[in-house]
Amino acid sequence: MKIYDMHIHSRHGEPKPEELLEKMEHAGVYGGVLLSPAPMEYKKGQYICQMPYRERLAHVMKWTKNSCGRLFPFLWVNPFEKDALEIIDDAAREGIAGYKMICDTFPVYAPEALKQIEAIAQTGLPILFHSGILYDAAPSAQYNRPANWEYLLPFPGLRFAMGHCSWPWHDECIAMYGKFQFNRSKTACSEMYFDLTRGTPKIYRRELLTKLYTVGMDVENNILFGTDANTAHYDSEEIKERIRYDNEIYDELALTEEQREKIYEKNLLRFLGK
């Protein structure tokens, strides 16, 4: 079984995919999704790497092009960026594997955001959203409650993941998944995934995973493993311990090898459309 990390941030500096993959291998991780730096419009920019569109596209593509298909590039987008809609199609033509969005100063249902999300749906590529408390320096929680994402129901063909399982609102996130699952059984609509990337402090981890697998919904095909690590600091030992701890909980829940293979590999490949 291969393990993919679907949530890795790229940082400033010369891309060195070989070094990153070596660190990942030491953690037992085969490959994963690499997120581009943030757009210049991202208001949390004083804490994170930002670049104009062309620069951040080139940056993330350079990180992934020599990875033998093990690293998948995602472009971080913002609906208020200049040429926001044109960027979506251009990046798809350039070989981007998906998109990322953080609603830091706007709700996901803002007209500008919905237009950009519709453009993404038309490409057939997935999108990863931050959801849950955002550790920025301004009020933004109102924009990242998972219930806001019900506005994405009428986007057939869209695949999207809720980052961090919306901690501390993971109950609300699971309920929202139930709404999407119910509607997908009746009509064409978006498909929602859970991104298990830490947001949950360790004390909440067992609660989250137990609720996911005992809530009575069909969730096993829509759960993804991620770390929120970055290219400047991919701590192999810490990530190895996270995997060990999650597997300990999966043992308690009696998850099969096939179910774990979905978490670590198969679900991500399906999310990516591979």
PDB file of C-alpha atoms in Angstrom:
ATOM      1  CA  MET A   1       0.000   0.000   0.000  1.00  0.00           C
ATOM      2  CA  LYS A   2       1.303   3.456  -0.966  1.00  0.00           C
ATOM      3  CA  ILE A   3       0.710   6.448   1.294  1.00  0.00           C
ATOM      4  CA  TYR A   4      -0.058   9.827  -0.267  1.00  0.00           C
ATOM      5  CA  ASP A   5      -0.004  13.114   1.647  1.00  0.00           C
ATOM      6  CA  MET A   6      -2.655  15.321   0.086  1.00  0.00           C
ATOM      7  CA  HIS A   7      -1.783  18.567   1.895  1.00  0.00           C
ATOM      8  CA  ILE A   8       1.810  19.861   1.514  1.00  0.00           C
ATOM      9  CA  HIS A   9       2.591  23.577   1.204  1.00  0.00           C
ATOM     10  CA  SER A  10       5.391  24.826  -1.041  1.00  0.00           C
ATOM     11  CA  ARG A  11       7.584  27.627   0.278  1.00  0.00           C
ATOM     12  CA  HIS A  12      10.089  30.146  -1.084  1.00  0.00           C
ATOM     13  CA  GLY A  13      13.411  28.840  -2.320  1.00  0.00           C
ATOM     14  CA  GLU A  14      14.681  26.737  -5.187  1.00  0.00           C
ATOM     15  CA  PRO A  15      12.449  23.675  -5.679  1.00  0.00           C
ATOM     16  CA  LYS A  16      14.233  20.447  -4.738  1.00  0.00           C
ATOM     17  CA  PRO A  17      11.722  17.642  -5.286  1.00  0.00           C
ATOM     18  CA  GLU A  18      14.333  14.908  -4.861  1.00  0.00           C
ATOM     19  CA  GLU A  19      15.147  16.109  -1.328  1.00  0.00           C
ATOM     20  CA  LEU A  20      11.467  16.401  -0.425  1.00  0.00           C
ATOM     21  CA  LEU A  21      10.687  12.902  -1.717  1.00  0.00           C
ATOM     22  CA  GLU A  22      13.599  11.511   0.298  1.00  0.00           C
ATOM     23  CA  LYS A  23      12.142  13.027   3.485  1.00  0.00           C
ATOM     24  CA  MET A  24       8.715  11.726   2.575  1.00  0.00           C
ATOM     25  CA  GLU A  25      10.076   8.226   1.967  1.00  0.00           C
ATOM     26  CA  HIS A  26      11.670   8.283   5.407  1.00  0.00           C
ATOM     27  CA  ALA A  27       8.199   8.948   6.822  1.00  0.00           C
ATOM     28  CA  GLY A  28       6.748   6.099   4.765  1.00  0.00           C
ATOM     29  CA  VAL A  29       4.992   8.502   2.381  1.00  0.00           C
ATOM     30  CA  TYR A  30       5.193   7.778  -1.356  1.00  0.00           C
ATOM     31  CA  GLY A  31       3.859  11.018  -2.851  1.00  0.00           C
ATOM     32  CA  GLY A  32       1.186  13.655  -2.524  1.00  0.00           C
ATOM     33  CA  VAL A  33      -0.366  16.996  -3.417  1.00  0.00           C
ATOM     34  CA  LEU A  34       1.861  20.063  -3.421  1.00  0.00           C
ATOM     35  CA  LEU A  35       0.073  23.391  -2.944  1.00  0.00           C
ATOM     36  CA  SER A  36       1.390  26.521  -4.619  1.00  0.00           C
ATOM     37  CA  PRO A  37       2.232  29.684  -2.672  1.00  0.00           C
ATOM     38  CA  ALA A  38      -0.681  32.014  -1.927  1.00  0.00           C
ATOM     39  CA  PRO A  39      -2.055  34.700  -4.262  1.00  0.00           C
ATOM     40  CA  MET A  40      -1.088  38.287  -3.510  1.00  0.00           C
ATOM     41  CA  GLU A  41      -4.732  38.934  -2.531  1.00  0.00           C
ATOM     42  CA  TYR A  42      -4.542  36.549   0.420  1.00  0.00           C
ATOM     43  CA  LYS A  43      -4.892  38.793   3.495  1.00  0.00           C
ATOM     44  CA  LYS A  44      -2.901  36.510   5.770  1.00  0.00           C
ATOM     45  CA  GLY A  45       0.090  37.166   3.553  1.00  0.00           C
ATOM     46  CA  GLN A  46       2.363  38.528   6.261  1.00  0.00           C
ATOM     47  CA  TYR A  47       2.644  34.961   7.577  1.00  0.00           C
ATOM     48  CA  ILE A  48       2.915  32.962   4.359  1.00  0.00           C
ATOM     49  CA  CYS A  49       4.625  32.809   0.986  1.00  0.00           C
ATOM     50  CA  GLN A  50       2.791  34.861  -1.684  1.00  0.00           C
ATOM     51  CA  MET A  51       3.375  35.186  -5.432  1.00  0.00           C
ATOM     52  CA  PRO A  52       1.576  36.571  -8.500  1.00  0.00           C
ATOM     53  CA  TYR A  53      -0.185  33.969 -10.645  1.00  0.00           C
ATOM     54  CA  ARG A  54       2.534  33.216 -13.191  1.00  0.00           C
ATOM     55  CA  GLU A  55       5.245  32.958 -10.537  1.00  0.00           C
ATOM     56  CA  ARG A  56       3.336  30.647  -8.220  1.00  0.00           C
ATOM     57  CA  LEU A  57       2.217  28.434 -11.126  1.00  0.00           C
ATOM     58  CA  ALA A  58       5.804  28.103 -12.346  1.00  0.00           C
ATOM     59  CA  HIS A  59       7.000  27.496  -8.788  1.00  0.00           C
ATOM     60  CA  VAL A  60       4.657  24.610  -8.015  1.00  0.00           C
ATOM     61  CA  MET A  61       5.104  23.067 -11.468  1.00  0.00           C
ATOM     62  CA  LYS A  62       8.873  23.091 -10.971  1.00  0.00           C
ATOM     63  CA  TRP A  63       8.422  21.306  -7.655  1.00  0.00           C
ATOM     64  CA  THR A  64       6.412  18.526  -9.253  1.00  0.00           C
ATOM     65  CA  LYS A  65       7.625  18.043 -12.843  1.00  0.00           C
ATOM     66  CA  ASN A  66      10.622  15.847 -11.969  1.00  0.00           C
ATOM     67  CA  SER A  67       8.838  13.750  -9.333  1.00  0.00           C
ATOM     68  CA  CYS A  68       8.081  10.775 -11.616  1.00  0.00           C
ATOM     69  CA  GLY A  69       4.356  11.368 -11.143  1.00  0.00           C
ATOM     70  CA  ARG A  70       4.520  11.199  -7.340  1.00  0.00           C
ATOM     71  CA  LEU A  71       3.798  14.884  -6.640  1.00  0.00           C
ATOM     72  CA  PHE A  72       0.639  16.567  -7.952  1.00  0.00           C
ATOM     73  CA  PRO A  73       0.570  20.384  -8.335  1.00  0.00           C
ATOM     74  CA  PHE A  74      -2.381  22.391  -6.961  1.00  0.00           C
ATOM     75  CA  LEU A  75      -2.771  26.105  -7.672  1.00  0.00           C
ATOM     76  CA  TRP A  76      -3.903  28.342  -4.806  1.00  0.00           C
ATOM     77  CA  VAL A  77      -6.535  30.708  -6.225  1.00  0.00           C
ATOM     78  CA  ASN A  78      -8.477  33.731  -5.011  1.00  0.00           C
ATOM     79  CA  PRO A  79     -11.727  34.932  -6.622  1.00  0.00           C
ATOM     80  CA  PHE A  80     -10.705  38.578  -6.280  1.00  0.00           C
ATOM     81  CA  GLU A  81      -7.435  38.154  -8.153  1.00  0.00           C
ATOM     82  CA  LYS A  82      -7.152  39.912 -11.510  1.00  0.00           C
ATOM     83  CA  ASP A  83      -8.334  37.613 -14.336  1.00  0.00           C
ATOM     84  CA  ALA A  84      -9.585  35.122 -11.736  1.00  0.00           C
ATOM     85  CA  LEU A  85     -11.649  33.116 -14.228  1.00  0.00           C
ATOM     86  CA  GLU A  86      -9.039  33.104 -16.986  1.00  0.00           C
ATOM     87  CA  ILE A  87      -6.460  31.790 -14.499  1.00  0.00           C
ATOM     88  CA  ILE A  88      -8.505  28.619 -13.978  1.00  0.00           C
ATOM     89  CA  ASP A  89      -8.517  27.606 -17.641  1.00  0.00           C
ATOM     90  CA  ASP A  90      -4.926  28.672 -18.207  1.00  0.00           C
ATOM     91  CA  ALA A  91      -3.637  26.623 -15.265  1.00  0.00           C
ATOM     92  CA  ALA A  92      -5.602  23.584 -16.457  1.00  0.00           C
ATOM     93  CA  ARG A  93      -3.962  23.876 -19.893  1.00  0.00           C
ATOM     94  CA  GLU A  94      -0.558  24.132 -18.185  1.00  0.00           C
ATOM     95  CA  GLY A  95      -1.107  20.788 -16.417  1.00  0.00           C
ATOM     96  CA  ILE A  96      -2.245  21.764 -12.925  1.00  0.00           C
ATOM     97  CA  ALA A  97      -3.826  18.824 -11.072  1.00  0.00           C
ATOM     98  CA  GLY A  98      -6.261  20.832  -8.923  1.00  0.00           C
ATOM     99  CA  TYR A  99      -6.888  24.050  -7.024  1.00  0.00           C
ATOM    100  CA  LYS A 100      -6.884  25.349  -3.441  1.00  0.00           C
ATOM    101  CA  MET A 101      -8.929  28.162  -1.906  1.00  0.00           C
ATOM    102  CA  ILE A 102      -9.022  29.773   1.527  1.00  0.00           C
ATOM    103  CA  CYS A 103     -12.038  31.952   2.332  1.00  0.00           C
ATOM    104  CA  ASP A 104     -10.162  34.416   4.513  1.00  0.00           C
ATOM    105  CA  THR A 105     -12.218  37.586   3.881  1.00  0.00           C
ATOM    106  CA  PHE A 106     -15.221  36.261   1.964  1.00  0.00           C
ATOM    107  CA  PRO A 107     -17.742  33.424   2.210  1.00  0.00           C
ATOM    108  CA  VAL A 108     -17.608  30.543  -0.247  1.00  0.00           C
ATOM    109  CA  TYR A 109     -21.027  31.670  -1.491  1.00  0.00           C
ATOM    110  CA  ALA A 110     -19.794  35.141  -2.521  1.00  0.00           C
ATOM    111  CA  PRO A 111     -20.788  35.621  -6.182  1.00  0.00           C
ATOM    112  CA  GLU A 112     -17.156  36.017  -7.238  1.00  0.00           C
ATOM    113  CA  ALA A 113     -16.186  32.784  -5.468  1.00  0.00           C
ATOM    114  CA  LEU A 114     -19.082  30.812  -6.942  1.00  0.00           C
ATOM    115  CA  LYS A 115     -18.134  31.965 -10.453  1.00  0.00           C
ATOM    116  CA  GLN A 116     -14.565  30.761  -9.946  1.00  0.00           C
ATOM    117  CA  ILE A 117     -15.743  27.463  -8.438  1.00  0.00           C
ATOM    118  CA  GLU A 118     -18.067  26.935 -11.405  1.00  0.00           C
ATOM    119  CA  ALA A 119     -15.096  27.485 -13.729  1.00  0.00           C
ATOM    120  CA  ILE A 120     -13.141  24.875 -11.761  1.00  0.00           C
ATOM    121  CA  ALA A 121     -16.029  22.408 -11.996  1.00  0.00           C
ATOM    122  CA  GLN A 122     -15.995  22.817 -15.772  1.00  0.00           C
ATOM    123  CA  THR A 123     -12.324  21.810 -15.939  1.00  0.00           C
ATOM    124  CA  GLY A 124     -13.108  18.484 -14.234  1.00  0.00           C
ATOM    125  CA  LEU A 125     -10.337  19.138 -11.695  1.00  0.00           C
ATOM    126  CA  PRO A 126     -10.815  19.061  -7.901  1.00  0.00           C
ATOM    127  CA  ILE A 127     -10.521  21.824  -5.322  1.00  0.00           C
ATOM    128  CA  LEU A 128      -9.255  21.738  -1.731  1.00  0.00           C
ATOM    129  CA  PHE A 129     -10.830  24.264   0.630  1.00  0.00           C
ATOM    130  CA  HIS A 130      -9.576  25.336   3.990  1.00  0.00           C
ATOM    131  CA  SER A 131     -12.418  24.834   6.462  1.00  0.00           C
ATOM    132  CA  GLY A 132     -12.645  25.321  10.209  1.00  0.00           C
ATOM    133  CA  ILE A 133     -10.837  27.848  12.385  1.00  0.00           C
ATOM    134  CA  LEU A 134      -8.195  29.710  10.412  1.00  0.00           C
ATOM    135  CA  TYR A 135      -5.166  30.689  12.471  1.00  0.00           C
ATOM    136  CA  ASP A 136      -4.823  34.157  11.000  1.00  0.00           C
ATOM    137  CA  ALA A 137      -4.594  37.572  12.620  1.00  0.00           C
ATOM    138  CA  ALA A 138      -8.144  38.670  11.828  1.00  0.00           C
ATOM    139  CA  PRO A 139     -11.737  37.478  12.303  1.00  0.00           C
ATOM    140  CA  SER A 140     -12.414  34.831   9.637  1.00  0.00           C
ATOM    141  CA  ALA A 141     -14.237  31.974  11.394  1.00  0.00           C
ATOM    142  CA  GLN A 142     -17.589  33.189  10.041  1.00  0.00           C
ATOM    143  CA  TYR A 143     -16.397  32.349   6.525  1.00  0.00           C
ATOM    144  CA  ASN A 144     -15.177  28.852   7.324  1.00  0.00           C
ATOM    145  CA  ARG A 145     -18.097  27.123   9.024  1.00  0.00           C
ATOM    146  CA  PRO A 146     -18.771  23.966   6.983  1.00  0.00           C
ATOM    147  CA  ALA A 147     -22.511  24.711   6.667  1.00  0.00           C
ATOM    148  CA  ASN A 148     -21.576  27.493   4.223  1.00  0.00           C
ATOM    149  CA  TRP A 149     -20.553  24.838   1.707  1.00  0.00           C
ATOM    150  CA  GLU A 150     -24.147  23.718   1.043  1.00  0.00           C
ATOM    151  CA  TYR A 151     -24.082  26.427  -1.629  1.00  0.00           C
ATOM    152  CA  LEU A 152     -21.906  24.057  -3.688  1.00  0.00           C
ATOM    153  CA  LEU A 153     -24.662  21.469  -4.085  1.00  0.00           C
ATOM    154  CA  PRO A 154     -25.688  22.597  -7.601  1.00  0.00           C
ATOM    155  CA  PHE A 155     -22.279  22.031  -9.247  1.00  0.00           C
ATOM    156  CA  PRO A 156     -22.447  18.628 -10.989  1.00  0.00           C
ATOM    157  CA  GLY A 157     -19.023  17.143 -11.583  1.00  0.00           C
ATOM    158  CA  LEU A 158     -17.295  19.200  -8.880  1.00  0.00           C
ATOM    159  CA  ARG A 159     -15.109  17.261  -6.436  1.00  0.00           C
ATOM    160  CA  PHE A 160     -14.055  19.211  -3.367  1.00  0.00           C
ATOM    161  CA  ALA A 161     -12.337  18.407  -0.066  1.00  0.00           C
ATOM    162  CA  MET A 162     -12.922  20.081   3.292  1.00  0.00           C
ATOM    163  CA  GLY A 163      -9.519  20.760   4.815  1.00  0.00           C
ATOM    164  CA  HIS A 164      -8.891  19.743   8.419  1.00  0.00           C
ATOM    165  CA  CYS A 165     -12.398  18.186   8.634  1.00  0.00           C
ATOM    166  CA  SER A 166     -13.518  21.703   9.650  1.00  0.00           C
ATOM    167  CA  TRP A 167     -12.168  21.474  13.207  1.00  0.00           C
ATOM    168  CA  PRO A 168     -13.622  22.430  15.689  1.00  0.00           C
ATOM    169  CA  TRP A 169     -16.852  21.957  13.705  1.00  0.00           C
ATOM    170  CA  HIS A 170     -16.227  18.376  12.611  1.00  0.00           C
ATOM    171  CA  ASP A 171     -19.756  17.336  13.675  1.00  0.00           C
ATOM    172  CA  GLU A 172     -21.159  20.010  11.368  1.00  0.00           C
ATOM    173  CA  CYS A 173     -18.794  18.866   8.618  1.00  0.00           C
ATOM    174  CA  ILE A 174     -20.018  15.261   8.921  1.00  0.00           C
ATOM    175  CA  ALA A 175     -23.631  16.452   8.844  1.00  0.00           C
ATOM    176  CA  MET A 176     -22.915  18.484   5.717  1.00  0.00           C
ATOM    177  CA  TYR A 177     -21.396  15.399   4.091  1.00  0.00           C
ATOM    178  CA  GLY A 178     -24.644  13.584   4.855  1.00  0.00           C
ATOM    179  CA  LYS A 179     -26.562  16.258   2.948  1.00  0.00           C
ATOM    180  CA  PHE A 180     -24.273  15.926  -0.081  1.00  0.00           C
ATOM    181  CA  GLN A 181     -24.443  12.128   0.030  1.00  0.00           C
ATOM    182  CA  PHE A 182     -28.245  12.184   0.209  1.00  0.00           C
ATOM    183  CA  ASN A 183     -28.516  14.544  -2.739  1.00  0.00           C
ATOM    184  CA  ARG A 184     -26.001  12.598  -4.837  1.00  0.00           C
ATOM    185  CA  SER A 185     -28.262   9.559  -4.465  1.00  0.00           C
ATOM    186  CA  LYS A 186     -31.162  11.575  -5.920  1.00  0.00           C
ATOM    187  CA  THR A 187     -29.628  13.903  -8.490  1.00  0.00           C
ATOM    188  CA  ALA A 188     -26.356  15.163  -9.940  1.00  0.00           C
ATOM    189  CA  CYS A 189     -24.472  17.396  -7.514  1.00  0.00           C
ATOM    190  CA  SER A 190     -20.984  18.019  -6.141  1.00  0.00           C
ATOM    191  CA  GLU A 191     -19.000  15.322  -4.357  1.00  0.00           C
ATOM    192  CA  MET A 192     -17.519  16.174  -0.956  1.00  0.00           C
ATOM    193  CA  TYR A 193     -14.396  14.631   0.593  1.00  0.00           C
ATOM    194  CA  PHE A 194     -12.916  14.806   4.099  1.00  0.00           C
ATOM    195  CA  ASP A 195      -9.292  15.953   4.367  1.00  0.00           C
ATOM    196  CA  LEU A 196      -7.898  14.407   7.572  1.00  0.00           C
ATOM    197  CA  THR A 197      -5.063  16.947   7.711  1.00  0.00           C
ATOM    198  CA  ARG A 198      -4.460  17.945  11.295  1.00  0.00           C
ATOM    199  CA  GLY A 199      -6.396  20.856  12.600  1.00  0.00           C
ATOM    200  CA  THR A 200      -7.732  18.587  15.275  1.00  0.00           C
ATOM    201  CA  PRO A 201      -5.358  18.606  18.247  1.00  0.00           C
ATOM    202  CA  LYS A 202      -4.327  15.062  19.133  1.00  0.00           C
ATOM    203  CA  ILE A 203      -6.879  14.790  21.959  1.00  0.00           C
ATOM    204  CA  TYR A 204      -9.710  15.135  19.402  1.00  0.00           C
ATOM    205  CA  ARG A 205      -8.266  12.741  16.825  1.00  0.00           C
ATOM    206  CA  ARG A 206      -9.845   9.555  18.170  1.00  0.00           C
ATOM    207  CA  GLU A 207     -13.216  11.300  18.487  1.00  0.00           C
ATOM    208  CA  LEU A 208     -13.092  12.515  14.881  1.00  0.00           C
ATOM    209  CA  LEU A 209     -12.067   9.194  13.329  1.00  0.00           C
ATOM    210  CA  THR A 210     -14.515   7.243  15.480  1.00  0.00           C
ATOM    211  CA  LYS A 211     -17.399   9.509  14.469  1.00  0.00           C
ATOM    212  CA  LEU A 212     -16.490   9.277  10.792  1.00  0.00           C
ATOM    213  CA  TYR A 213     -16.503   5.491  10.789  1.00  0.00           C
ATOM    214  CA  THR A 214     -19.454   4.906  13.106  1.00  0.00           C
ATOM    215  CA  VAL A 215     -21.854   7.662  12.047  1.00  0.00           C
ATOM    216  CA  GLY A 216     -23.656   5.268   9.715  1.00  0.00           C
ATOM    217  CA  MET A 217     -22.881   7.103   6.482  1.00  0.00           C
ATOM    218  CA  ASP A 218     -20.939   5.724   3.524  1.00  0.00           C
ATOM    219  CA  VAL A 219     -17.719   7.684   4.129  1.00  0.00           C
ATOM    220  CA  GLU A 220     -14.915   5.229   3.369  1.00  0.00           C
ATOM    221  CA  ASN A 221     -14.529   6.310  -0.268  1.00  0.00           C
ATOM    222  CA  ASN A 222     -14.253  10.013   0.595  1.00  0.00           C
ATOM    223  CA  ILE A 223     -11.570  10.228   3.296  1.00  0.00           C
ATOM    224  CA  LEU A 224      -8.075  11.540   2.478  1.00  0.00           C
ATOM    225  CA  PHE A 225      -4.838  11.572   4.495  1.00  0.00           C
ATOM    226  CA  GLY A 226      -2.836  14.811   4.758  1.00  0.00           C
ATOM    227  CA  THR A 227      -0.327  16.531   7.032  1.00  0.00           C
ATOM    228  CA  ASP A 228      -0.234  20.325   6.397  1.00  0.00           C
ATOM    229  CA  ALA A 229       3.564  19.997   6.241  1.00  0.00           C
ATOM    230  CA  ASN A 230       5.649  22.202   3.952  1.00  0.00           C
ATOM    231  CA  THR A 231       8.641  21.917   1.663  1.00  0.00           C
ATOM    232  CA  ALA A 232      10.861  23.877   4.042  1.00  0.00           C
ATOM    233  CA  HIS A 233      10.112  21.608   6.978  1.00  0.00           C
ATOM    234  CA  TYR A 234       8.842  18.110   6.213  1.00  0.00           C
ATOM    235  CA  ASP A 235       9.422  16.451   9.588  1.00  0.00           C
ATOM    236  CA  SER A 236       9.697  12.745   8.739  1.00  0.00           C
ATOM    237  CA  GLU A 237       9.681  11.509  12.326  1.00  0.00           C
ATOM    238  CA  GLU A 238       6.654  13.568  13.321  1.00  0.00           C
ATOM    239  CA  ILE A 239       4.686  12.430  10.266  1.00  0.00           C
ATOM    240  CA  LYS A 240       5.678   8.820  10.834  1.00  0.00           C
ATOM    241  CA  GLU A 241       4.284   9.145  14.370  1.00  0.00           C
ATOM    242  CA  ARG A 242       1.033  10.665  13.067  1.00  0.00           C
ATOM    243  CA  ILE A 243       0.544   7.702  10.736  1.00  0.00           C
ATOM    244  CA  ARG A 244       1.291   5.278  13.566  1.00  0.00           C
ATOM    245  CA  TYR A 245      -1.220   6.996  15.860  1.00  0.00           C
ATOM    246  CA  ASP A 246      -3.962   7.033  13.208  1.00  0.00           C
ATOM    247  CA  ASN A 247      -3.368   3.348  12.485  1.00  0.00           C
ATOM    248  CA  GLU A 248      -3.667   2.611  16.191  1.00  0.00           C
ATOM    249  CA  ILE A 249      -7.140   4.167  16.113  1.00  0.00           C
ATOM    250  CA  TYR A 250      -7.974   2.267  12.905  1.00  0.00           C
ATOM    251  CA  ASP A 251      -6.995  -0.930  14.722  1.00  0.00           C
ATOM    252  CA  GLU A 252      -9.472  -0.095  17.483  1.00  0.00           C
ATOM    253  CA  LEU A 253     -12.139   0.576  14.852  1.00  0.00           C
ATOM    254  CA  ALA A 254     -11.281  -2.715  13.099  1.00  0.00           C
ATOM    255  CA  LEU A 255     -10.704  -1.038   9.748  1.00  0.00           C
ATOM    256  CA  THR A 256      -9.666  -3.483   7.054  1.00  0.00           C
ATOM    257  CA  GLU A 257      -6.550  -3.238   4.909  1.00  0.00           C
ATOM    258  CA  GLU A 258      -8.788  -2.250   1.996  1.00  0.00           C
ATOM    259  CA  GLN A 259     -10.335   0.606   3.997  1.00  0.00           C
ATOM    260  CA  ARG A 260      -6.884   1.901   4.948  1.00  0.00           C
ATOM    261  CA  GLU A 261      -5.716   1.626   1.360  1.00  0.00           C
ATOM    262  CA  LYS A 262      -8.577   3.926   0.416  1.00  0.00           C
ATOM    263  CA  ILE A 263      -7.592   6.508   3.051  1.00  0.00           C
ATOM    264  CA  TYR A 264      -3.933   6.559   2.097  1.00  0.00           C
ATOM    265  CA  GLU A 265      -4.025   5.993  -1.667  1.00  0.00           C
ATOM    266  CA  LYS A 266      -7.126   5.076  -3.652  1.00  0.00           C
ATOM    267  CA  ASN A 267      -9.408   7.898  -2.551  1.00  0.00           C
ATOM    268  CA  LEU A 268      -6.842  10.552  -3.426  1.00  0.00           C
ATOM    269  CA  LEU A 269      -6.288   9.093  -6.885  1.00  0.00           C
ATOM    270  CA  ARG A 270     -10.051   9.126  -7.440  1.00  0.00           C
ATOM    271  CA  PHE A 271     -10.245  12.704  -6.092  1.00  0.00           C
ATOM    272  CA  LEU A 272      -7.592  13.665  -8.641  1.00  0.00           C
ATOM    273  CA  GLY A 273      -9.459  11.891 -11.424  1.00  0.00           C
ATOM    274  CA  LYS A 274      -6.627   9.404 -11.946  1.00  0.00           C
TER     275      LYS A 274
END
